[in-house]
């Protein structure tokens, strides 16, 4: 038998519901007794009194109890699914990275700038205009990497003056454009999953980080990446992000057991050996730290293996959640033991169904 999903206390859930705390996405569903609907923690609808709400771990539980999904926060939909008008804007930017779409341009397309701004703030943590600026800086960085001159890069990337380009470039990368050729770019994006918001980072080689945003060591991991790769992290698109989103969605739906997204995981030879072995643990199964050490031919290095597991920056794709304590208990997951349990239950259920 598998244990019931772990959710916070009712008091904690209610406080998160009042404050629309995004870190609780995926941890509970709020069902309102007086209206018969269930919502995400971040729903913007009017909040019920504490005695009129009950909390469930999953949408399935709420549906089985007779509740229907809220039309405001659409708890059954993937949160990172972009509406059609956003997809149109993103397509424009992908086709013309140097373009500047102003509030006037948005209104000309029948869009309300405030609506667009809210979507980008919610999904990316920045405004639409800031997103465009980073998009242009990203374009400029790539041009410099290809050997184009600073002056040509500045004007081809949509900047109106050379000084403005130099100031913007230095603000993002910390160096002048002439020194930018020595740096690598790490792209960063946000992903919404059934277990909450994740940050993904990617280079040309592949995905180099995938972590839940409430991971305590996240800032340290990001700094370590920039040091190891001599790179700057910029919130921008990456060729591998589309495939990552697709395969993660399939995984959480129980339709994918292996990932083909390219990975880029800098580390020591021992760390990389541990991470590669994690990828060999079959879907729907678990190993103890001792078994993992023995498989690596280092049976006495259990603690070192556990430490290397904890240094894994690419959650789920490199499945450190499949390693458990020798006594069968769940231990040591940076994303939280409740997430580890959820992932293992998903995989065991899916693997059992497949068999």
mmCIF file of C-alpha atoms in Angstrom:
data_model
loop_
_atom_site.group_PDB
_atom_site.id
_atom_site.type_symbol
_atom_site.label_atom_id
_atom_site.label_comp_id
_atom_site.label_asym_id
_atom_site.label_seq_id
_atom_site.Cartn_x
_atom_site.Cartn_y
_atom_site.Cartn_z
ATOM 1 C CA UNK A 1 0.000 0.000 0.000
ATOM 2 C CA UNK A 2 1.146 3.548 -0.719
ATOM 3 C CA UNK A 3 0.764 6.285 1.859
ATOM 4 C CA UNK A 4 -1.758 9.052 1.413
ATOM 5 C CA UNK A 5 -0.365 12.260 -0.131
ATOM 6 C CA UNK A 6 0.949 14.669 2.492
ATOM 7 C CA UNK A 7 -0.648 18.123 2.546
ATOM 8 C CA UNK A 8 -0.074 21.030 4.961
ATOM 9 C CA UNK A 9 -2.402 21.676 7.896
ATOM 10 C CA UNK A 10 -5.769 23.307 7.236
ATOM 11 C CA UNK A 11 -4.557 26.509 8.911
ATOM 12 C CA UNK A 12 -1.448 26.642 6.696
ATOM 13 C CA UNK A 13 -3.506 25.918 3.581
ATOM 14 C CA UNK A 14 -6.013 28.628 4.433
ATOM 15 C CA UNK A 15 -3.287 31.221 5.001
ATOM 16 C CA UNK A 16 -1.705 30.290 1.653
ATOM 17 C CA UNK A 17 -5.117 30.621 -0.004
ATOM 18 C CA UNK A 18 -5.616 34.107 1.489
ATOM 19 C CA UNK A 19 -2.215 35.311 0.299
ATOM 20 C CA UNK A 20 -2.374 33.456 -3.053
ATOM 21 C CA UNK A 21 1.011 31.919 -2.285
ATOM 22 C CA UNK A 22 2.354 30.369 -5.497
ATOM 23 C CA UNK A 23 4.792 28.125 -3.622
ATOM 24 C CA UNK A 24 1.809 25.996 -2.554
ATOM 25 C CA UNK A 25 0.789 25.185 -6.147
ATOM 26 C CA UNK A 26 0.495 21.410 -6.390
ATOM 27 C CA UNK A 27 0.404 20.924 -2.616
ATOM 28 C CA UNK A 28 -3.327 21.255 -2.071
ATOM 29 C CA UNK A 29 -6.689 22.008 -3.656
ATOM 30 C CA UNK A 30 -9.194 24.263 -1.861
ATOM 31 C CA UNK A 31 -12.862 23.224 -2.123
ATOM 32 C CA UNK A 32 -15.551 25.740 -1.172
ATOM 33 C CA UNK A 33 -18.588 24.100 0.448
ATOM 34 C CA UNK A 34 -20.990 26.980 -0.197
ATOM 35 C CA UNK A 35 -20.338 27.178 -3.955
ATOM 36 C CA UNK A 36 -19.372 23.583 -4.725
ATOM 37 C CA UNK A 37 -16.204 24.571 -6.612
ATOM 38 C CA UNK A 38 -12.526 23.795 -6.068
ATOM 39 C CA UNK A 39 -9.603 26.136 -6.702
ATOM 40 C CA UNK A 40 -5.844 26.451 -6.872
ATOM 41 C CA UNK A 41 -4.006 28.067 -3.934
ATOM 42 C CA UNK A 42 -3.408 31.114 -6.150
ATOM 43 C CA UNK A 43 -7.015 31.636 -7.240
ATOM 44 C CA UNK A 44 -7.982 35.331 -7.424
ATOM 45 C CA UNK A 45 -11.676 34.730 -6.683
ATOM 46 C CA UNK A 46 -13.225 35.994 -3.443
ATOM 47 C CA UNK A 47 -11.969 34.006 -0.473
ATOM 48 C CA UNK A 48 -14.383 31.855 1.571
ATOM 49 C CA UNK A 49 -14.646 31.845 5.358
ATOM 50 C CA UNK A 50 -12.427 29.200 6.976
ATOM 51 C CA UNK A 51 -15.424 27.112 8.058
ATOM 52 C CA UNK A 52 -16.642 26.964 4.437
ATOM 53 C CA UNK A 53 -13.537 25.453 2.860
ATOM 54 C CA UNK A 54 -11.930 22.020 2.950
ATOM 55 C CA UNK A 55 -8.593 20.963 1.468
ATOM 56 C CA UNK A 56 -7.599 18.007 -0.666
ATOM 57 C CA UNK A 57 -4.255 16.768 -1.964
ATOM 58 C CA UNK A 58 -5.429 16.344 -5.559
ATOM 59 C CA UNK A 59 -8.099 17.532 -7.980
ATOM 60 C CA UNK A 60 -9.237 13.908 -8.279
ATOM 61 C CA UNK A 61 -10.231 13.857 -4.596
ATOM 62 C CA UNK A 62 -12.224 17.069 -4.995
ATOM 63 C CA UNK A 63 -14.017 15.711 -8.074
ATOM 64 C CA UNK A 64 -14.873 12.481 -6.277
ATOM 65 C CA UNK A 65 -16.439 14.532 -3.478
ATOM 66 C CA UNK A 66 -18.742 16.249 -5.960
ATOM 67 C CA UNK A 67 -16.923 19.572 -6.412
ATOM 68 C CA UNK A 68 -16.493 21.166 -9.855
ATOM 69 C CA UNK A 69 -13.454 23.128 -11.123
ATOM 70 C CA UNK A 70 -13.332 26.907 -10.740
ATOM 71 C CA UNK A 71 -13.697 28.884 -13.974
ATOM 72 C CA UNK A 72 -11.414 31.651 -12.664
ATOM 73 C CA UNK A 73 -8.244 29.664 -11.900
ATOM 74 C CA UNK A 74 -8.993 26.551 -14.056
ATOM 75 C CA UNK A 75 -7.347 24.018 -11.710
ATOM 76 C CA UNK A 76 -7.576 21.201 -14.278
ATOM 77 C CA UNK A 77 -5.544 23.094 -16.900
ATOM 78 C CA UNK A 78 -1.766 23.246 -17.137
ATOM 79 C CA UNK A 79 -0.771 26.605 -15.673
ATOM 80 C CA UNK A 80 1.939 27.294 -18.220
ATOM 81 C CA UNK A 81 -0.345 26.901 -21.240
ATOM 82 C CA UNK A 82 -0.142 30.266 -22.960
ATOM 83 C CA UNK A 83 -3.382 31.783 -24.285
ATOM 84 C CA UNK A 84 -3.572 32.307 -28.037
ATOM 85 C CA UNK A 85 -2.820 36.057 -27.892
ATOM 86 C CA UNK A 86 0.356 35.373 -25.877
ATOM 87 C CA UNK A 87 1.414 32.689 -28.344
ATOM 88 C CA UNK A 88 0.959 35.258 -31.138
ATOM 89 C CA UNK A 89 3.180 37.782 -29.333
ATOM 90 C CA UNK A 90 5.859 35.182 -28.604
ATOM 91 C CA UNK A 91 5.797 34.116 -32.257
ATOM 92 C CA UNK A 92 6.304 37.749 -33.301
ATOM 93 C CA UNK A 93 9.311 38.043 -31.009
ATOM 94 C CA UNK A 94 10.794 34.748 -32.202
ATOM 95 C CA UNK A 95 10.484 35.860 -35.838
ATOM 96 C CA UNK A 96 11.678 39.426 -35.184
ATOM 97 C CA UNK A 97 13.792 39.441 -31.981
ATOM 98 C CA UNK A 98 14.771 43.093 -32.450
ATOM 99 C CA UNK A 99 11.174 44.326 -32.690
ATOM 100 C CA UNK A 100 9.748 46.627 -29.980
ATOM 101 C CA UNK A 101 6.073 46.002 -29.261
ATOM 102 C CA UNK A 102 4.743 49.057 -27.399
ATOM 103 C CA UNK A 103 1.512 49.462 -25.437
ATOM 104 C CA UNK A 104 0.166 51.335 -28.475
ATOM 105 C CA UNK A 105 1.011 48.328 -30.679
ATOM 106 C CA UNK A 106 -0.774 46.007 -28.251
ATOM 107 C CA UNK A 107 -3.922 48.132 -28.341
ATOM 108 C CA UNK A 108 -3.721 48.173 -32.143
ATOM 109 C CA UNK A 109 -3.912 44.363 -31.949
ATOM 110 C CA UNK A 110 -6.933 44.597 -29.669
ATOM 111 C CA UNK A 111 -4.988 43.665 -26.538
ATOM 112 C CA UNK A 112 -5.033 45.378 -23.165
ATOM 113 C CA UNK A 113 -1.420 46.092 -22.055
ATOM 114 C CA UNK A 114 -2.279 45.432 -18.401
ATOM 115 C CA UNK A 115 -3.516 41.922 -19.271
ATOM 116 C CA UNK A 116 -0.314 41.129 -21.149
ATOM 117 C CA UNK A 117 1.767 42.600 -18.317
ATOM 118 C CA UNK A 118 0.011 40.468 -15.688
ATOM 119 C CA UNK A 119 0.542 37.265 -17.689
ATOM 120 C CA UNK A 120 4.294 37.895 -18.055
ATOM 121 C CA UNK A 121 4.585 38.890 -14.395
ATOM 122 C CA UNK A 122 2.847 35.699 -13.335
ATOM 123 C CA UNK A 123 4.699 33.345 -15.702
ATOM 124 C CA UNK A 124 8.138 34.964 -15.894
ATOM 125 C CA UNK A 125 8.320 37.370 -12.956
ATOM 126 C CA UNK A 126 8.984 40.354 -15.257
ATOM 127 C CA UNK A 127 6.908 42.731 -17.362
ATOM 128 C CA UNK A 128 6.369 42.275 -21.097
ATOM 129 C CA UNK A 129 8.635 45.249 -21.839
ATOM 130 C CA UNK A 130 11.400 43.810 -19.638
ATOM 131 C CA UNK A 131 10.957 40.450 -21.375
ATOM 132 C CA UNK A 132 11.465 42.165 -24.744
ATOM 133 C CA UNK A 133 14.601 43.966 -23.514
ATOM 134 C CA UNK A 134 16.112 40.685 -22.325
ATOM 135 C CA UNK A 135 15.144 39.113 -25.633
ATOM 136 C CA UNK A 136 17.081 41.838 -27.490
ATOM 137 C CA UNK A 137 20.078 41.490 -25.155
ATOM 138 C CA UNK A 138 20.022 37.740 -25.755
ATOM 139 C CA UNK A 139 20.022 38.376 -29.520
ATOM 140 C CA UNK A 140 22.926 40.803 -29.132
ATOM 141 C CA UNK A 141 24.935 38.312 -27.081
ATOM 142 C CA UNK A 142 24.518 35.669 -29.779
ATOM 143 C CA UNK A 143 25.607 38.125 -32.489
ATOM 144 C CA UNK A 144 28.752 39.032 -30.537
ATOM 145 C CA UNK A 145 29.505 35.328 -30.054
ATOM 146 C CA UNK A 146 29.391 34.970 -33.852
ATOM 147 C CA UNK A 147 32.034 37.705 -34.174
ATOM 148 C CA UNK A 148 29.880 40.669 -35.252
ATOM 149 C CA UNK A 149 31.040 44.147 -34.258
ATOM 150 C CA UNK A 150 29.628 45.914 -31.211
ATOM 151 C CA UNK A 151 28.225 48.774 -33.293
ATOM 152 C CA UNK A 152 26.465 46.529 -35.828
ATOM 153 C CA UNK A 153 25.152 44.313 -33.023
ATOM 154 C CA UNK A 154 23.708 47.260 -31.108
ATOM 155 C CA UNK A 155 21.633 48.628 -33.986
ATOM 156 C CA UNK A 156 20.704 45.231 -35.479
ATOM 157 C CA UNK A 157 19.338 44.226 -32.057
ATOM 158 C CA UNK A 158 16.935 47.157 -31.866
ATOM 159 C CA UNK A 159 18.919 49.576 -29.684
ATOM 160 C CA UNK A 160 18.651 53.245 -30.625
ATOM 161 C CA UNK A 161 22.106 54.263 -29.381
ATOM 162 C CA UNK A 162 25.465 52.631 -28.846
ATOM 163 C CA UNK A 163 25.724 53.997 -25.297
ATOM 164 C CA UNK A 164 22.274 52.650 -24.415
ATOM 165 C CA UNK A 165 23.271 49.223 -25.705
ATOM 166 C CA UNK A 166 26.543 49.240 -23.772
ATOM 167 C CA UNK A 167 24.788 50.234 -20.538
ATOM 168 C CA UNK A 168 22.076 47.578 -20.964
ATOM 169 C CA UNK A 169 24.602 44.876 -21.851
ATOM 170 C CA UNK A 170 26.780 45.642 -18.848
ATOM 171 C CA UNK A 171 23.749 45.735 -16.531
ATOM 172 C CA UNK A 172 22.851 42.170 -17.551
ATOM 173 C CA UNK A 173 26.249 40.538 -18.075
ATOM 174 C CA UNK A 174 28.425 42.603 -15.747
ATOM 175 C CA UNK A 175 30.986 43.242 -18.497
ATOM 176 C CA UNK A 176 31.251 45.529 -21.518
ATOM 177 C CA UNK A 177 30.081 44.145 -24.900
ATOM 178 C CA UNK A 178 33.708 43.861 -26.058
ATOM 179 C CA UNK A 179 34.298 41.319 -23.262
ATOM 180 C CA UNK A 180 31.039 39.463 -23.856
ATOM 181 C CA UNK A 181 32.609 37.021 -26.305
ATOM 182 C CA UNK A 182 34.447 35.358 -23.420
ATOM 183 C CA UNK A 183 31.211 34.569 -21.582
ATOM 184 C CA UNK A 184 28.618 31.872 -22.125
ATOM 185 C CA UNK A 185 24.883 32.482 -21.866
ATOM 186 C CA UNK A 186 22.595 30.438 -19.623
ATOM 187 C CA UNK A 187 18.925 30.857 -20.504
ATOM 188 C CA UNK A 188 16.373 30.705 -17.712
ATOM 189 C CA UNK A 189 12.614 30.139 -17.747
ATOM 190 C CA UNK A 190 9.793 29.272 -15.350
ATOM 191 C CA UNK A 191 7.638 26.171 -15.636
ATOM 192 C CA UNK A 192 4.369 25.421 -13.882
ATOM 193 C CA UNK A 193 3.853 21.794 -12.828
ATOM 194 C CA UNK A 194 1.335 19.908 -10.684
ATOM 195 C CA UNK A 195 3.913 20.133 -7.869
ATOM 196 C CA UNK A 196 4.529 23.861 -8.133
ATOM 197 C CA UNK A 197 6.716 26.288 -10.046
ATOM 198 C CA UNK A 198 10.105 25.146 -11.331
ATOM 199 C CA UNK A 199 13.057 27.043 -12.772
ATOM 200 C CA UNK A 200 14.835 25.624 -15.794
ATOM 201 C CA UNK A 201 18.221 26.716 -17.126
ATOM 202 C CA UNK A 202 19.724 25.703 -20.425
ATOM 203 C CA UNK A 203 22.831 26.206 -22.536
ATOM 204 C CA UNK A 204 23.432 25.292 -26.164
ATOM 205 C CA UNK A 205 24.473 21.820 -24.969
ATOM 206 C CA UNK A 206 21.314 21.086 -22.969
ATOM 207 C CA UNK A 207 19.360 21.581 -19.748
ATOM 208 C CA UNK A 208 21.737 22.403 -16.892
ATOM 209 C CA UNK A 209 19.240 23.038 -14.078
ATOM 210 C CA UNK A 210 15.666 22.060 -13.214
ATOM 211 C CA UNK A 211 14.611 22.847 -9.657
ATOM 212 C CA UNK A 212 11.525 23.817 -7.675
ATOM 213 C CA UNK A 213 11.614 27.515 -6.858
ATOM 214 C CA UNK A 214 11.348 26.911 -3.092
ATOM 215 C CA UNK A 215 14.531 24.812 -3.007
ATOM 216 C CA UNK A 216 16.675 26.372 -0.276
ATOM 217 C CA UNK A 217 19.991 25.997 -2.119
ATOM 218 C CA UNK A 218 18.674 27.310 -5.444
ATOM 219 C CA UNK A 219 20.588 30.603 -5.342
ATOM 220 C CA UNK A 220 23.803 28.753 -4.487
ATOM 221 C CA UNK A 221 23.252 26.362 -7.391
ATOM 222 C CA UNK A 222 22.742 29.235 -9.822
ATOM 223 C CA UNK A 223 25.913 30.970 -8.647
ATOM 224 C CA UNK A 224 27.850 27.704 -8.930
ATOM 225 C CA UNK A 225 26.651 27.254 -12.517
ATOM 226 C CA UNK A 226 27.722 30.751 -13.541
ATOM 227 C CA UNK A 227 31.155 30.140 -12.000
ATOM 228 C CA UNK A 228 31.683 26.704 -13.552
ATOM 229 C CA UNK A 229 30.554 27.771 -17.010
ATOM 230 C CA UNK A 230 31.882 31.366 -16.922
ATOM 231 C CA UNK A 231 28.360 32.385 -17.859
ATOM 232 C CA UNK A 232 25.592 34.854 -17.160
ATOM 233 C CA UNK A 233 22.009 33.774 -16.522
ATOM 234 C CA UNK A 234 19.382 35.639 -18.536
ATOM 235 C CA UNK A 235 15.637 35.037 -18.471
ATOM 236 C CA UNK A 236 15.171 34.128 -22.130
ATOM 237 C CA UNK A 237 14.298 31.298 -24.498
ATOM 238 C CA UNK A 238 16.444 28.278 -25.252
ATOM 239 C CA UNK A 239 16.155 25.696 -28.067
ATOM 240 C CA UNK A 240 15.722 22.890 -25.508
ATOM 241 C CA UNK A 241 12.912 24.475 -23.454
ATOM 242 C CA UNK A 242 10.069 23.509 -25.807
ATOM 243 C CA UNK A 243 11.004 19.816 -25.697
ATOM 244 C CA UNK A 244 11.477 20.031 -21.921
ATOM 245 C CA UNK A 245 7.981 21.459 -21.428
ATOM 246 C CA UNK A 246 6.422 18.824 -23.668
ATOM 247 C CA UNK A 247 8.164 15.889 -22.022
ATOM 248 C CA UNK A 248 7.538 17.138 -18.475
ATOM 249 C CA UNK A 249 3.828 17.520 -19.262
ATOM 250 C CA UNK A 250 3.777 13.946 -20.597
ATOM 251 C CA UNK A 251 5.655 12.707 -17.517
ATOM 252 C CA UNK A 252 3.267 14.317 -15.043
ATOM 253 C CA UNK A 253 0.325 12.916 -17.026
ATOM 254 C CA UNK A 254 1.804 9.425 -16.642
ATOM 255 C CA UNK A 255 2.513 9.111 -20.371
ATOM 256 C CA UNK A 256 6.334 9.296 -20.350
ATOM 257 C CA UNK A 257 8.879 7.152 -18.515
ATOM 258 C CA UNK A 258 12.132 8.299 -20.151
ATOM 259 C CA UNK A 259 13.424 11.713 -21.221
ATOM 260 C CA UNK A 260 15.392 12.546 -24.355
ATOM 261 C CA UNK A 261 16.069 16.221 -23.539
ATOM 262 C CA UNK A 262 19.835 16.872 -23.818
ATOM 263 C CA UNK A 263 21.496 17.535 -20.458
ATOM 264 C CA UNK A 264 24.525 19.637 -19.529
ATOM 265 C CA UNK A 265 25.632 18.782 -15.998
ATOM 266 C CA UNK A 266 29.086 20.151 -15.103
ATOM 267 C CA UNK A 267 30.632 18.564 -12.029
ATOM 268 C CA UNK A 268 33.466 16.383 -10.781
ATOM 269 C CA UNK A 269 34.083 12.985 -12.368
ATOM 270 C CA UNK A 270 32.617 11.288 -9.269
ATOM 271 C CA UNK A 271 29.503 13.482 -9.272
ATOM 272 C CA UNK A 272 28.889 12.819 -12.945
ATOM 273 C CA UNK A 273 29.281 9.072 -12.392
ATOM 274 C CA UNK A 274 26.691 9.224 -9.589
ATOM 275 C CA UNK A 275 24.281 11.273 -11.704
ATOM 276 C CA UNK A 276 24.655 8.933 -14.681
ATOM 277 C CA UNK A 277 23.889 5.964 -12.428
ATOM 278 C CA UNK A 278 20.779 7.747 -11.141
ATOM 279 C CA UNK A 279 19.534 7.796 -14.723
ATOM 280 C CA UNK A 280 19.850 4.009 -14.872
ATOM 281 C CA UNK A 281 17.411 3.375 -12.008
ATOM 282 C CA UNK A 282 14.340 1.956 -13.756
ATOM 283 C CA UNK A 283 11.151 4.006 -13.766
ATOM 284 C CA UNK A 284 8.774 2.935 -10.997
ATOM 285 C CA UNK A 285 11.525 1.405 -8.824
ATOM 286 C CA UNK A 286 13.764 2.618 -5.993
ATOM 287 C CA UNK A 287 17.256 1.912 -4.666
ATOM 288 C CA UNK A 288 18.877 2.588 -1.311
ATOM 289 C CA UNK A 289 21.971 4.767 -1.037
ATOM 290 C CA UNK A 290 23.922 1.623 -0.181
ATOM 291 C CA UNK A 291 22.710 -0.152 -3.313
ATOM 292 C CA UNK A 292 23.603 2.889 -5.362
ATOM 293 C CA UNK A 293 27.130 2.949 -3.906
ATOM 294 C CA UNK A 294 27.568 -0.781 -4.570
ATOM 295 C CA UNK A 295 26.380 -0.386 -8.171
ATOM 296 C CA UNK A 296 29.062 2.271 -8.629
ATOM 297 C CA UNK A 297 31.696 -0.139 -7.293
ATOM 298 C CA UNK A 298 32.150 2.044 -4.180
ATOM 299 C CA UNK A 299 30.258 0.100 -1.446
ATOM 300 C CA UNK A 300 31.969 2.018 1.372
ATOM 301 C CA UNK A 301 31.225 5.440 -0.146
ATOM 302 C CA UNK A 302 27.550 5.606 0.854
ATOM 303 C CA UNK A 303 27.877 9.063 2.391
ATOM 304 C CA UNK A 304 29.772 10.439 -0.622
ATOM 305 C CA UNK A 305 27.126 9.033 -2.962
ATOM 306 C CA UNK A 306 24.368 10.614 -0.876
ATOM 307 C CA UNK A 307 26.183 13.955 -0.993
ATOM 308 C CA UNK A 308 26.563 13.749 -4.773
ATOM 309 C CA UNK A 309 22.854 12.910 -5.064
ATOM 310 C CA UNK A 310 22.099 16.069 -3.110
ATOM 311 C CA UNK A 311 24.271 18.099 -5.508
ATOM 312 C CA UNK A 312 22.142 17.055 -8.492
ATOM 313 C CA UNK A 313 20.767 20.243 -10.089
ATOM 314 C CA UNK A 314 18.446 18.548 -12.597
ATOM 315 C CA UNK A 315 15.428 17.230 -10.706
ATOM 316 C CA UNK A 316 13.154 14.564 -12.225
ATOM 317 C CA UNK A 317 15.219 14.223 -15.431
ATOM 318 C CA UNK A 318 18.075 12.920 -13.280
ATOM 319 C CA UNK A 319 15.833 10.940 -10.895
ATOM 320 C CA UNK A 320 17.460 11.331 -7.483
ATOM 321 C CA UNK A 321 13.944 10.955 -6.047
ATOM 322 C CA UNK A 322 14.231 7.199 -6.704
ATOM 323 C CA UNK A 323 16.913 6.789 -4.000
ATOM 324 C CA UNK A 324 15.554 6.056 -0.501
ATOM 325 C CA UNK A 325 16.853 5.074 2.919
ATOM 326 C CA UNK A 326 18.028 1.523 3.665
ATOM 327 C CA UNK A 327 14.940 0.994 5.856
ATOM 328 C CA UNK A 328 12.598 2.035 3.040
ATOM 329 C CA UNK A 329 11.853 5.486 4.426
ATOM 330 C CA UNK A 330 11.957 8.591 2.256
ATOM 331 C CA UNK A 331 14.974 10.761 3.033
ATOM 332 C CA UNK A 332 16.973 13.599 1.608
ATOM 333 C CA UNK A 333 15.016 15.293 -1.181
ATOM 334 C CA UNK A 334 15.689 19.002 -1.727
ATOM 335 C CA UNK A 335 12.267 19.533 -3.287
ATOM 336 C CA UNK A 336 10.578 18.266 -0.112
ATOM 337 C CA UNK A 337 9.649 14.735 0.947
ATOM 338 C CA UNK A 338 6.013 15.336 -0.007
ATOM 339 C CA UNK A 339 7.133 15.853 -3.614
ATOM 340 C CA UNK A 340 9.384 12.789 -3.502
ATOM 341 C CA UNK A 341 6.455 10.689 -2.317
ATOM 342 C CA UNK A 342 4.189 12.146 -5.012
ATOM 343 C CA UNK A 343 6.705 11.374 -7.788
ATOM 344 C CA UNK A 344 7.294 7.813 -6.584
ATOM 345 C CA UNK A 345 3.553 7.140 -6.317
ATOM 346 C CA UNK A 346 3.012 8.499 -9.833
ATOM 347 C CA UNK A 347 5.741 6.268 -11.254
ATOM 348 C CA UNK A 348 4.717 3.158 -9.327
ATOM 349 C CA UNK A 349 1.101 3.563 -10.332
ATOM 350 C CA UNK A 350 1.962 4.191 -13.998
ATOM 351 C CA UNK A 351 4.467 1.342 -14.131
ATOM 352 C CA UNK A 352 1.933 -0.997 -12.480
ATOM 353 C CA UNK A 353 -0.745 -0.038 -14.976
ATOM 354 C CA UNK A 354 1.663 -0.601 -17.872
ATOM 355 C CA UNK A 355 2.516 -4.072 -16.588
#
